[in-house]
Amino acid sequence: MTRATPTTVRPADLGALRDAVLDSAGTLGVTGAGTAAAWGGTLAPVDTVIDVGGLTGIITHNPGDMTVSVHAGTPLRELQSALADHGQQVSFDAARVDVGATVGGLVATADGGPAALVHGTLRDLVIGMTIVLADGTVARTGGHVIKNVTGYDLAKLMHGSYGTLGVVAEVVLRLHPVPKATATLAVDCTLDDAAAHAGRIFDRPLDPAAVEWYSTGSASGTLLVRMEGTVDALPRRVERLHSILGAAADSGAWDAHAAAVRGAPGQAVLRIGARPSRLAALVGSLPCATAAVGLGTGVATVALPADAVADAHAAVHAAGGTSVLRDRPDGFTGPAWGPPPSAIALLRSVKRTLDPDGRLGPGRLAPWLQEDPR
Amino acid sequence: MALDDAARAALARAVGTENVIDDPVGRRAYECDGLTGFRVVPDLVVLPRDAAAVAAAVRACAAHHVPFVARGAGTGLSGGALPVADGIVVSLARLKAVLDVDPVDRRATVRPGVTNLEITAAAAPHGLYYAPDPSSQQVCTIGGNVAENSGGAHCLKYGFTSNHVLAMEVVLPDGTVVTLGGDSAEQSGPDLRGVFLGSEGTLGIATSITVRLLRVPETVRTLLADFPSVEAASDVVSDIVAAGIVPAAVEMMDTLAIEAAEEAVHAGYTVGVPAALVVELDGPVEECDVQFAQVKEICDRHGCTRLHIAGSVDERAAIWRGRKAAFAAVGRISPDYFVQDGVVPRTRLAETLTRIRAMGEEAGLRVANVFHAGDGNLHPLVLYSAAAGETDRAEALSSGIAELCVEMGGALSGEHGIGTDKACSMPTMFGEVDLATMDRVRRAFDPDGICNPGKVLPTPRLCGERPGRYRPHPLEESGLIERL
Ligand SMILES: Cc1cc2nc3c(=O)[nH]c(=O)nc-3n(C[C@H](O)[C@H](O)[C@H](O)COP(=O)(O)OP(=O)(O)OC[C@H]3O[C@@H](n4cnc5c(N)ncnc54)[C@H](O)[C@@H]3O)c2cc1C
């Protein structure tokens, strides 16, 4: 029943997106910029691929309210540059934003970056959404105000759904002011030393904006601490931080950090979440080629030899954490996900209710979702 | 169908006979929450002593098709904990253990009956606190906060309950126990934790909750500023935001609210001014110094008639006392009132308040305003006298205001929830398909429809009925908690 080559459709508006879902039969894959095409479980061959890359642009930007709504295929970096003209931003800096990731794709993969320390991930910044379900239902959730408890928050279901529950069509985001001043201090040190530094930083009222360690190979690496604030006040705060770290300023190092998160072609890149205090030891125990470790967020991204992935999942799980495989070498057939969460039956129930025929994203959450529920 | 003997016996086995309230007088104490106009006496109340007993009670309900309603402190303002006919109430009041406070990873794990303020008390020795601060925080439970996704004055900068809950142990409506969320923000698949947060007790019962704790800010600066008009005060809010400042809190009160608050607590507000703003900044000393000067300058630019800066902890407390007293204090200037909780985009605050004033004049009723200006979350208080036969008019005005907020591009509720109170207004904000989709998600959690049925989404039965008048919550009357 599944064709060798799927039909690709590229709707240009919400109505066309709904029609594309309704007019196609069989399984559906959703693609944005393709920056995370290989992440999570491998997409099984599908009948139709919906390319949301044609759904782009800002729908409404209300600078005074600090909210913006966009079509889901909008690359976040394009949105950020439009917002910058107003001194505003989406306080979100996942590594693949730089390579063109779309807002919808970033939501669907529950991605995040160093700024999550203060601002959380898109789950915390999305205030409204329009989604298209596998039966052509177009549903709205949330709204255009930052404070809102009206009805169930269906946007949360889309966050981390990897295209298995619905197609994200429009997203409303909460914005923040671009900081007037930013500074980064960098210290070359081991992960253990970085964790100790982080402990000292979090014990004091320094309010860092991001605290990350990364390494591109050797046992040593670099601790990066970003501070944000006003032009007048920031220098004195940086001095305080400097007196603890004795570090040098180096804001360019964030590019190297993002590159470490993205990994190199052919690497198996594992995303890990755990208690911050357990993360250094956990990452230290893995045979990492490169690593980026959020010392306050508890989120790390590591590149591993392909044959170490299964054991790494197990080690993360043993430490109480969660893991998902991102990019991987061609032909890799190991596990993308760790052991299923305790709510697996609930997750399947949600899948059955929203996508009873199992049309969307087959394989993405494998082996957790039974792809054919009947 | 009333509760049958088999169901009663199963529930007694589940929680222990001594933890069941069966007598009519005892049950009556659970007939309503803070939305006192709606009352239903439950068939039975169970007070489980531990999480396992909660799960056992829910399993018994599932086996016998008994609808159940979770209840924390009963301070909810939207009728979320209103019992359902022929159903039981599961009170979480006895699940009060603080299981863990971890100062290194800055988190606490507590049972659902722990109050909001008790979490902060447990964290305080480590210089940490739990950020979301509903003004009922002395008594409302974290379980209730989770269910309502409660907010507070300081949520503008720090976010709402949803942004602070890492993980929960949840008893699903079939009695199975699952963990939603995890040790970090990294997710394994869709964010089911996020769906549960704010679901108003309709998707299951939380039996353990892990929250993030924040470090107590290095410094806090608070000012109280009077303005010649609500519009001028609204412009100040806009300019603060436009200057790139994210205050910890920005609260506004109008003449009527100020008058009521002053009469009640004498906190040093200026009686007779059209509008007053409370602005609070917190964080590193250096940043607060710079931004506080900017805020003062913005206030002056908009014709501030009096600027009072809290010079001590006591003065700061007085400013907040006045702000927080405003709600209950309205009871002093009016025999009865309804409260709304709509949200409007911040840029439409002044326009909305003008419309509300006109609507009030047209209805011949006074409306007091005391609200979270920073995030556009209004709390209009419609003053009326039931004795004078004004109830229907007041009720119409009150829902008219909630629906006006939707018309302005906002939302029906910012923090109090939809519950029973606003379920019938849901179609003003969401289309039929949106509501049907929400219902599908609800059924994925609760296929048998036994978990707090009839709340949040409109039902013909509910929307045919008429609510009674608002009466202040008993705790509020006693001055123990304030409403905002
Ligand atoms: C004077 C006053 C001031 C207030 N101020 C604020 C404010 O500033 N901000 C704000 O957001 N709210 C405010 N509220 C509303 C109320 O305090 C909050 O909604 C609070 O979170 C309710 O907590 P509770 O323990 O009283 O819950 P309840 O009223 O007992 O229950 C509320 C809902 O939660 C469900 N529930 C309770 N426990 C659980 C559980 N363990 N698992 C699943 N569901 C559960 C119930 O079924 C119900 O639907 C105020 C109320 C009053 C009376």
PDB file of N, CA, C and O in Angstrom, chain B residues 385-408:
ATOM      1  N   SER B 385     -26.510  44.837  44.918  1.00  0.00           N
ATOM      2  CA  SER B 385     -27.232  44.445  46.112  1.00  0.00           C
ATOM      3  C   SER B 385     -28.313  43.442  45.719  1.00  0.00           C
ATOM      4  O   SER B 385     -29.233  43.764  44.965  1.00  0.00           O
ATOM      5  N   ALA B 386     -28.154  42.230  46.224  1.00  0.00           N
ATOM      6  CA  ALA B 386     -29.146  41.195  45.927  1.00  0.00           C
ATOM      7  C   ALA B 386     -30.489  41.605  46.538  1.00  0.00           C
ATOM      8  O   ALA B 386     -31.544  41.411  45.922  1.00  0.00           O
ATOM      9  N   ALA B 387     -30.402  42.213  47.727  1.00  0.00           N
ATOM     10  CA  ALA B 387     -31.627  42.617  48.425  1.00  0.00           C
ATOM     11  C   ALA B 387     -32.426  43.613  47.582  1.00  0.00           C
ATOM     12  O   ALA B 387     -33.657  43.633  47.612  1.00  0.00           O
ATOM     13  N   ALA B 388     -31.692  44.440  46.819  1.00  0.00           N
ATOM     14  CA  ALA B 388     -32.366  45.436  45.981  1.00  0.00           C
ATOM     15  C   ALA B 388     -32.756  44.853  44.618  1.00  0.00           C
ATOM     16  O   ALA B 388     -33.148  45.594  43.708  1.00  0.00           O
ATOM     17  N   GLY B 389     -32.591  43.552  44.459  1.00  0.00           N
ATOM     18  CA  GLY B 389     -33.010  42.894  43.220  1.00  0.00           C
ATOM     19  C   GLY B 389     -32.091  43.152  42.042  1.00  0.00           C
ATOM     20  O   GLY B 389     -32.528  43.135  40.883  1.00  0.00           O
ATOM     21  N   GLU B 390     -30.812  43.373  42.327  1.00  0.00           N
ATOM     22  CA  GLU B 390     -29.889  43.708  41.231  1.00  0.00           C
ATOM     23  C   GLU B 390     -29.118  42.495  40.685  1.00  0.00           C
ATOM     24  O   GLU B 390     -28.279  42.650  39.793  1.00  0.00           O
ATOM     25  N   THR B 391     -29.410  41.318  41.216  1.00  0.00           N
ATOM     26  CA  THR B 391     -28.588  40.148  40.893  1.00  0.00           C
ATOM     27  C   THR B 391     -28.517  39.852  39.395  1.00  0.00           C
ATOM     28  O   THR B 391     -27.423  39.681  38.839  1.00  0.00           O
ATOM     29  N   ASP B 392     -29.655  39.795  38.754  1.00  0.00           N
ATOM     30  CA  ASP B 392     -29.666  39.431  37.336  1.00  0.00           C
ATOM     31  C   ASP B 392     -28.867  40.426  36.501  1.00  0.00           C
ATOM     32  O   ASP B 392     -28.094  40.050  35.617  1.00  0.00           O
ATOM     33  N   ARG B 393     -29.079  41.707  36.811  1.00  0.00           N
ATOM     34  CA  ARG B 393     -28.374  42.751  36.079  1.00  0.00           C
ATOM     35  C   ARG B 393     -26.865  42.616  36.286  1.00  0.00           C
ATOM     36  O   ARG B 393     -26.077  42.765  35.356  1.00  0.00           O
ATOM     37  N   ALA B 394     -26.483  42.347  37.538  1.00  0.00           N
ATOM     38  CA  ALA B 394     -25.051  42.241  37.869  1.00  0.00           C
ATOM     39  C   ALA B 394     -24.433  41.040  37.169  1.00  0.00           C
ATOM     40  O   ALA B 394     -23.313  41.114  36.647  1.00  0.00           O
ATOM     41  N   GLU B 395     -25.187  39.958  37.151  1.00  0.00           N
ATOM     42  CA  GLU B 395     -24.678  38.752  36.526  1.00  0.00           C
ATOM     43  C   GLU B 395     -24.486  38.960  35.023  1.00  0.00           C
ATOM     44  O   GLU B 395     -23.470  38.555  34.445  1.00  0.00           O
ATOM     45  N   ALA B 396     -25.447  39.629  34.430  1.00  0.00           N
ATOM     46  CA  ALA B 396     -25.347  39.897  32.990  1.00  0.00           C
ATOM     47  C   ALA B 396     -24.153  40.801  32.710  1.00  0.00           C
ATOM     48  O   ALA B 396     -23.393  40.585  31.758  1.00  0.00           O
ATOM     49  N   LEU B 397     -23.960  41.813  33.558  1.00  0.00           N
ATOM     50  CA  LEU B 397     -22.838  42.724  33.378  1.00  0.00           C
ATOM     51  C   LEU B 397     -21.517  41.962  33.533  1.00  0.00           C
ATOM     52  O   LEU B 397     -20.581  42.135  32.746  1.00  0.00           O
ATOM     53  N   SER B 398     -21.489  41.091  34.533  1.00  0.00           N
ATOM     54  CA  SER B 398     -20.273  40.349  34.817  1.00  0.00           C
ATOM     55  C   SER B 398     -19.876  39.448  33.644  1.00  0.00           C
ATOM     56  O   SER B 398     -18.717  39.461  33.198  1.00  0.00           O
ATOM     57  N   SER B 399     -20.826  38.683  33.127  1.00  0.00           N
ATOM     58  CA  SER B 399     -20.440  37.853  31.964  1.00  0.00           C
ATOM     59  C   SER B 399     -20.187  38.706  30.750  1.00  0.00           C
ATOM     60  O   SER B 399     -19.350  38.356  29.907  1.00  0.00           O
ATOM     61  N   GLY B 400     -20.902  39.841  30.648  1.00  0.00           N
ATOM     62  CA  GLY B 400     -20.654  40.757  29.532  1.00  0.00           C
ATOM     63  C   GLY B 400     -19.212  41.241  29.540  1.00  0.00           C
ATOM     64  O   GLY B 400     -18.575  41.357  28.487  1.00  0.00           O
ATOM     65  N   ILE B 401     -18.673  41.491  30.736  1.00  0.00           N
ATOM     66  CA  ILE B 401     -17.285  41.962  30.848  1.00  0.00           C
ATOM     67  C   ILE B 401     -16.310  40.854  30.428  1.00  0.00           C
ATOM     68  O   ILE B 401     -15.357  41.105  29.691  1.00  0.00           O
ATOM     69  N   ALA B 402     -16.572  39.621  30.871  1.00  0.00           N
ATOM     70  CA  ALA B 402     -15.689  38.505  30.488  1.00  0.00           C
ATOM     71  C   ALA B 402     -15.669  38.367  28.968  1.00  0.00           C
ATOM     72  O   ALA B 402     -14.622  38.177  28.351  1.00  0.00           O
ATOM     73  N   GLU B 403     -16.855  38.495  28.387  1.00  0.00           N
ATOM     74  CA  GLU B 403     -16.930  38.319  26.938  1.00  0.00           C
ATOM     75  C   GLU B 403     -16.331  39.514  26.192  1.00  0.00           C
ATOM     76  O   GLU B 403     -15.775  39.358  25.110  1.00  0.00           O
ATOM     77  N   LEU B 404     -16.401  40.698  26.819  1.00  0.00           N
ATOM     78  CA  LEU B 404     -15.732  41.874  26.248  1.00  0.00           C
ATOM     79  C   LEU B 404     -14.223  41.612  26.134  1.00  0.00           C
ATOM     80  O   LEU B 404     -13.595  41.997  25.139  1.00  0.00           O
ATOM     81  N   CYS B 405     -13.668  40.958  27.144  1.00  0.00           N
ATOM     82  CA  CYS B 405     -12.230  40.658  27.121  1.00  0.00           C
ATOM     83  C   CYS B 405     -11.886  39.803  25.908  1.00  0.00           C
ATOM     84  O   CYS B 405     -10.861  40.008  25.263  1.00  0.00           O
ATOM     85  N   VAL B 406     -12.741  38.843  25.610  1.00  0.00           N
ATOM     86  CA  VAL B 406     -12.518  38.000  24.435  1.00  0.00           C
ATOM     87  C   VAL B 406     -12.589  38.862  23.177  1.00  0.00           C
ATOM     88  O   VAL B 406     -11.745  38.763  22.284  1.00  0.00           O
ATOM     89  N   GLU B 407     -13.593  39.735  23.141  1.00  0.00           N
ATOM     90  CA  GLU B 407     -13.770  40.629  21.993  1.00  0.00           C
ATOM     91  C   GLU B 407     -12.541  41.508  21.778  1.00  0.00           C
ATOM     92  O   GLU B 407     -12.176  41.845  20.654  1.00  0.00           O
ATOM     93  N   MET B 408     -11.870  41.876  22.857  1.00  0.00           N
ATOM     94  CA  MET B 408     -10.676  42.736  22.787  1.00  0.00           C
ATOM     95  C   MET B 408      -9.439  41.938  22.341  1.00  0.00           C
ATOM     96  O   MET B 408      -8.330  42.463  22.330  1.00  0.00           O
TER      97      MET B 408
END
